[in-house]
Amino acid sequence: MVKHLVMWRLRAAENGERAEQLASIALAIEAMRNGIHGLQRVELGRDQSQVSDSADLVLYCEFDSWAALQGVRKTHPLQ
């Protein structure tokens, strides 16, 4: 098993724009759940702390193999 972690800090300054970006990313992540060979688990976490140095969004995935992860990294736009 290979674990993969991605953290984002969004550039949007206003809360409305930030919420739109979060929703867009969340939809793209949900679309990943189906149809990706070797993907075992996907979790998406949003920042609740509102601390200035924290990431806005965290993606955690588990893959069957390194090759499965590499296949996603080559084709998925969020990588």
PDB file of N, CA and C in Angstrom, residues 28-78:
ATOM      1  N   ALA A  28     -14.243  17.596  -7.411  1.00  0.00           N
ATOM      2  CA  ALA A  28     -13.238  16.870  -8.180  1.00  0.00           C
ATOM      3  C   ALA A  28     -12.726  15.661  -7.403  1.00  0.00           C
ATOM      4  N   ILE A  29     -12.561  15.811  -6.103  1.00  0.00           N
ATOM      5  CA  ILE A  29     -12.100  14.706  -5.258  1.00  0.00           C
ATOM      6  C   ILE A  29     -13.160  13.610  -5.214  1.00  0.00           C
ATOM      7  N   GLU A  30     -14.409  13.991  -5.078  1.00  0.00           N
ATOM      8  CA  GLU A  30     -15.491  13.001  -5.055  1.00  0.00           C
ATOM      9  C   GLU A  30     -15.515  12.202  -6.360  1.00  0.00           C
ATOM     10  N   ALA A  31     -15.227  12.867  -7.468  1.00  0.00           N
ATOM     11  CA  ALA A  31     -15.198  12.189  -8.763  1.00  0.00           C
ATOM     12  C   ALA A  31     -14.065  11.164  -8.826  1.00  0.00           C
ATOM     13  N   MET A  32     -13.025  11.362  -8.019  1.00  0.00           N
ATOM     14  CA  MET A  32     -11.897  10.426  -7.991  1.00  0.00           C
ATOM     15  C   MET A  32     -12.277   9.079  -7.391  1.00  0.00           C
ATOM     16  N   ARG A  33     -13.285   9.073  -6.548  1.00  0.00           N
ATOM     17  CA  ARG A  33     -13.619   7.847  -5.811  1.00  0.00           C
ATOM     18  C   ARG A  33     -13.942   6.674  -6.728  1.00  0.00           C
ATOM     19  N   ASN A  34     -14.443   6.956  -7.894  1.00  0.00           N
ATOM     20  CA  ASN A  34     -14.820   5.903  -8.836  1.00  0.00           C
ATOM     21  C   ASN A  34     -13.940   5.965 -10.073  1.00  0.00           C
ATOM     22  N   GLY A  35     -13.537   4.827 -10.536  1.00  0.00           N
ATOM     23  CA  GLY A  35     -12.855   4.773 -11.820  1.00  0.00           C
ATOM     24  C   GLY A  35     -11.356   4.932 -11.785  1.00  0.00           C
ATOM     25  N   ILE A  36     -10.734   5.014 -10.638  1.00  0.00           N
ATOM     26  CA  ILE A  36      -9.277   5.096 -10.583  1.00  0.00           C
ATOM     27  C   ILE A  36      -8.747   3.749 -10.123  1.00  0.00           C
ATOM     28  N   HIS A  37      -8.069   3.099 -11.017  1.00  0.00           N
ATOM     29  CA  HIS A  37      -7.535   1.771 -10.732  1.00  0.00           C
ATOM     30  C   HIS A  37      -6.514   1.832  -9.587  1.00  0.00           C
ATOM     31  N   GLY A  38      -6.709   0.997  -8.605  1.00  0.00           N
ATOM     32  CA  GLY A  38      -5.764   0.908  -7.502  1.00  0.00           C
ATOM     33  C   GLY A  38      -6.019   1.845  -6.345  1.00  0.00           C
ATOM     34  N   LEU A  39      -7.019   2.701  -6.440  1.00  0.00           N
ATOM     35  CA  LEU A  39      -7.347   3.621  -5.353  1.00  0.00           C
ATOM     36  C   LEU A  39      -8.186   2.881  -4.318  1.00  0.00           C
ATOM     37  N   GLN A  40      -7.694   2.824  -3.096  1.00  0.00           N
ATOM     38  CA  GLN A  40      -8.391   2.121  -2.026  1.00  0.00           C
ATOM     39  C   GLN A  40      -9.196   3.059  -1.134  1.00  0.00           C
ATOM     40  N   ARG A  41      -8.655   4.237  -0.873  1.00  0.00           N
ATOM     41  CA  ARG A  41      -9.275   5.129   0.114  1.00  0.00           C
ATOM     42  C   ARG A  41      -8.991   6.588  -0.241  1.00  0.00           C
ATOM     43  N   VAL A  42      -9.994   7.445  -0.030  1.00  0.00           N
ATOM     44  CA  VAL A  42      -9.859   8.883  -0.247  1.00  0.00           C
ATOM     45  C   VAL A  42     -10.513   9.612   0.920  1.00  0.00           C
ATOM     46  N   GLU A  43      -9.788  10.549   1.501  1.00  0.00           N
ATOM     47  CA  GLU A  43     -10.348  11.412   2.547  1.00  0.00           C
ATOM     48  C   GLU A  43      -9.985  12.858   2.231  1.00  0.00           C
ATOM     49  N   LEU A  44     -10.902  13.739   2.489  1.00  0.00           N
ATOM     50  CA  LEU A  44     -10.697  15.162   2.268  1.00  0.00           C
ATOM     51  C   LEU A  44     -10.982  15.890   3.567  1.00  0.00           C
ATOM     52  N   GLY A  45     -10.036  16.685   4.022  1.00  0.00           N
ATOM     53  CA  GLY A  45     -10.218  17.441   5.258  1.00  0.00           C
ATOM     54  C   GLY A  45     -10.095  18.926   5.001  1.00  0.00           C
ATOM     55  N   ARG A  46     -10.993  19.673   5.619  1.00  0.00           N
ATOM     56  CA  ARG A  46     -10.962  21.139   5.516  1.00  0.00           C
ATOM     57  C   ARG A  46     -10.484  21.732   6.829  1.00  0.00           C
ATOM     58  N   ASP A  47      -9.763  22.831   6.741  1.00  0.00           N
ATOM     59  CA  ASP A  47      -9.229  23.493   7.925  1.00  0.00           C
ATOM     60  C   ASP A  47     -10.361  23.982   8.821  1.00  0.00           C
ATOM     61  N   GLN A  48     -10.308  23.618  10.066  1.00  0.00           N
ATOM     62  CA  GLN A  48     -11.277  24.081  11.054  1.00  0.00           C
ATOM     63  C   GLN A  48     -10.645  25.069  12.030  1.00  0.00           C
ATOM     64  N   SER A  49      -9.320  25.105  12.057  1.00  0.00           N
ATOM     65  CA  SER A  49      -8.619  25.910  13.061  1.00  0.00           C
ATOM     66  C   SER A  49      -8.573  27.389  12.712  1.00  0.00           C
ATOM     67  N   GLN A  50      -8.550  27.705  11.417  1.00  0.00           N
ATOM     68  CA  GLN A  50      -8.431  29.075  10.940  1.00  0.00           C
ATOM     69  C   GLN A  50      -7.133  29.741  11.406  1.00  0.00           C
ATOM     70  N   VAL A  51      -6.111  28.946  11.686  1.00  0.00           N
ATOM     71  CA  VAL A  51      -4.791  29.457  12.037  1.00  0.00           C
ATOM     72  C   VAL A  51      -4.097  29.874  10.750  1.00  0.00           C
ATOM     73  N   SER A  52      -3.381  30.966  10.758  1.00  0.00           N
ATOM     74  CA  SER A  52      -2.829  31.536   9.531  1.00  0.00           C
ATOM     75  C   SER A  52      -1.833  30.639   8.808  1.00  0.00           C
ATOM     76  N   ASP A  53      -1.138  29.773   9.510  1.00  0.00           N
ATOM     77  CA  ASP A  53      -0.139  28.933   8.843  1.00  0.00           C
ATOM     78  C   ASP A  53      -0.639  27.518   8.537  1.00  0.00           C
ATOM     79  N   SER A  54      -1.943  27.282   8.641  1.00  0.00           N
ATOM     80  CA  SER A  54      -2.476  25.948   8.351  1.00  0.00           C
ATOM     81  C   SER A  54      -2.893  25.847   6.885  1.00  0.00           C
ATOM     82  N   ALA A  55      -2.941  24.616   6.398  1.00  0.00           N
ATOM     83  CA  ALA A  55      -3.427  24.368   5.043  1.00  0.00           C
ATOM     84  C   ALA A  55      -4.946  24.506   5.037  1.00  0.00           C
ATOM     85  N   ASP A  56      -5.508  24.930   3.914  1.00  0.00           N
ATOM     86  CA  ASP A  56      -6.960  25.072   3.801  1.00  0.00           C
ATOM     87  C   ASP A  56      -7.640  23.727   3.568  1.00  0.00           C
ATOM     88  N   LEU A  57      -6.929  22.842   2.890  1.00  0.00           N
ATOM     89  CA  LEU A  57      -7.513  21.577   2.467  1.00  0.00           C
ATOM     90  C   LEU A  57      -6.423  20.507   2.454  1.00  0.00           C
ATOM     91  N   VAL A  58      -6.787  19.303   2.876  1.00  0.00           N
ATOM     92  CA  VAL A  58      -5.849  18.182   2.874  1.00  0.00           C
ATOM     93  C   VAL A  58      -6.518  16.984   2.211  1.00  0.00           C
ATOM     94  N   LEU A  59      -5.798  16.352   1.302  1.00  0.00           N
ATOM     95  CA  LEU A  59      -6.256  15.146   0.629  1.00  0.00           C
ATOM     96  C   LEU A  59      -5.384  13.990   1.079  1.00  0.00           C
ATOM     97  N   TYR A  60      -6.006  12.909   1.518  1.00  0.00           N
ATOM     98  CA  TYR A  60      -5.299  11.698   1.919  1.00  0.00           C
ATOM     99  C   TYR A  60      -5.830  10.552   1.072  1.00  0.00           C
ATOM    100  N   CYS A  61      -4.927   9.830   0.425  1.00  0.00           N
ATOM    101  CA  CYS A  61      -5.315   8.692  -0.414  1.00  0.00           C
ATOM    102  C   CYS A  61      -4.443   7.488  -0.096  1.00  0.00           C
ATOM    103  N   GLU A  62      -5.003   6.319  -0.308  1.00  0.00           N
ATOM    104  CA  GLU A  62      -4.253   5.074  -0.233  1.00  0.00           C
ATOM    105  C   GLU A  62      -4.427   4.338  -1.561  1.00  0.00           C
ATOM    106  N   PHE A  63      -3.305   3.868  -2.099  1.00  0.00           N
ATOM    107  CA  PHE A  63      -3.281   3.162  -3.374  1.00  0.00           C
ATOM    108  C   PHE A  63      -2.716   1.765  -3.186  1.00  0.00           C
ATOM    109  N   ASP A  64      -3.098   0.871  -4.087  1.00  0.00           N
ATOM    110  CA  ASP A  64      -2.579  -0.497  -4.067  1.00  0.00           C
ATOM    111  C   ASP A  64      -1.067  -0.538  -4.250  1.00  0.00           C
ATOM    112  N   SER A  65      -0.561   0.372  -5.091  1.00  0.00           N
ATOM    113  CA  SER A  65       0.858   0.322  -5.449  1.00  0.00           C
ATOM    114  C   SER A  65       1.357   1.700  -5.877  1.00  0.00           C
ATOM    115  N   TRP A  66       2.673   1.803  -5.985  1.00  0.00           N
ATOM    116  CA  TRP A  66       3.290   3.031  -6.476  1.00  0.00           C
ATOM    117  C   TRP A  66       2.863   3.286  -7.923  1.00  0.00           C
ATOM    118  N   ALA A  67       2.751   2.247  -8.717  1.00  0.00           N
ATOM    119  CA  ALA A  67       2.331   2.390 -10.116  1.00  0.00           C
ATOM    120  C   ALA A  67       0.927   2.972 -10.208  1.00  0.00           C
ATOM    121  N   ALA A  68       0.021   2.572  -9.322  1.00  0.00           N
ATOM    122  CA  ALA A  68      -1.339   3.127  -9.323  1.00  0.00           C
ATOM    123  C   ALA A  68      -1.312   4.621  -9.020  1.00  0.00           C
ATOM    124  N   LEU A  69      -0.503   5.030  -8.047  1.00  0.00           N
ATOM    125  CA  LEU A  69      -0.372   6.454  -7.730  1.00  0.00           C
ATOM    126  C   LEU A  69       0.216   7.217  -8.902  1.00  0.00           C
ATOM    127  N   GLN A  70       1.248   6.682  -9.512  1.00  0.00           N
ATOM    128  CA  GLN A  70       1.874   7.355 -10.649  1.00  0.00           C
ATOM    129  C   GLN A  70       0.897   7.528 -11.806  1.00  0.00           C
ATOM    130  N   GLY A  71       0.010   6.566 -12.010  1.00  0.00           N
ATOM    131  CA  GLY A  71      -1.003   6.681 -13.069  1.00  0.00           C
ATOM    132  C   GLY A  71      -1.935   7.851 -12.820  1.00  0.00           C
ATOM    133  N   VAL A  72      -2.325   8.063 -11.572  1.00  0.00           N
ATOM    134  CA  VAL A  72      -3.196   9.193 -11.226  1.00  0.00           C
ATOM    135  C   VAL A  72      -2.448  10.510 -11.367  1.00  0.00           C
ATOM    136  N   ARG A  73      -1.222  10.559 -10.916  1.00  0.00           N
ATOM    137  CA  ARG A  73      -0.448  11.800 -10.952  1.00  0.00           C
ATOM    138  C   ARG A  73      -0.227  12.288 -12.370  1.00  0.00           C
ATOM    139  N   LYS A  74      -0.209  11.389 -13.329  1.00  0.00           N
ATOM    140  CA  LYS A  74      -0.008  11.771 -14.720  1.00  0.00           C
ATOM    141  C   LYS A  74      -1.270  12.330 -15.364  1.00  0.00           C
ATOM    142  N   THR A  75      -2.443  11.950 -14.835  1.00  0.00           N
ATOM    143  CA  THR A  75      -3.690  12.308 -15.525  1.00  0.00           C
ATOM    144  C   THR A  75      -4.612  13.226 -14.739  1.00  0.00           C
ATOM    145  N   HIS A  76      -4.483  13.299 -13.409  1.00  0.00           N
ATOM    146  CA  HIS A  76      -5.444  14.059 -12.631  1.00  0.00           C
ATOM    147  C   HIS A  76      -5.036  15.521 -12.502  1.00  0.00           C
ATOM    148  N   PRO A  77      -5.953  16.468 -12.766  1.00  0.00           N
ATOM    149  CA  PRO A  77      -5.616  17.893 -12.776  1.00  0.00           C
ATOM    150  C   PRO A  77      -5.267  18.489 -11.420  1.00  0.00           C
ATOM    151  N   LEU A  78      -5.612  17.828 -10.306  1.00  0.00           N
ATOM    152  CA  LEU A  78      -5.326  18.408  -8.999  1.00  0.00           C
ATOM    153  C   LEU A  78      -3.942  18.034  -8.482  1.00  0.00           C
TER     154      LEU A  78
END
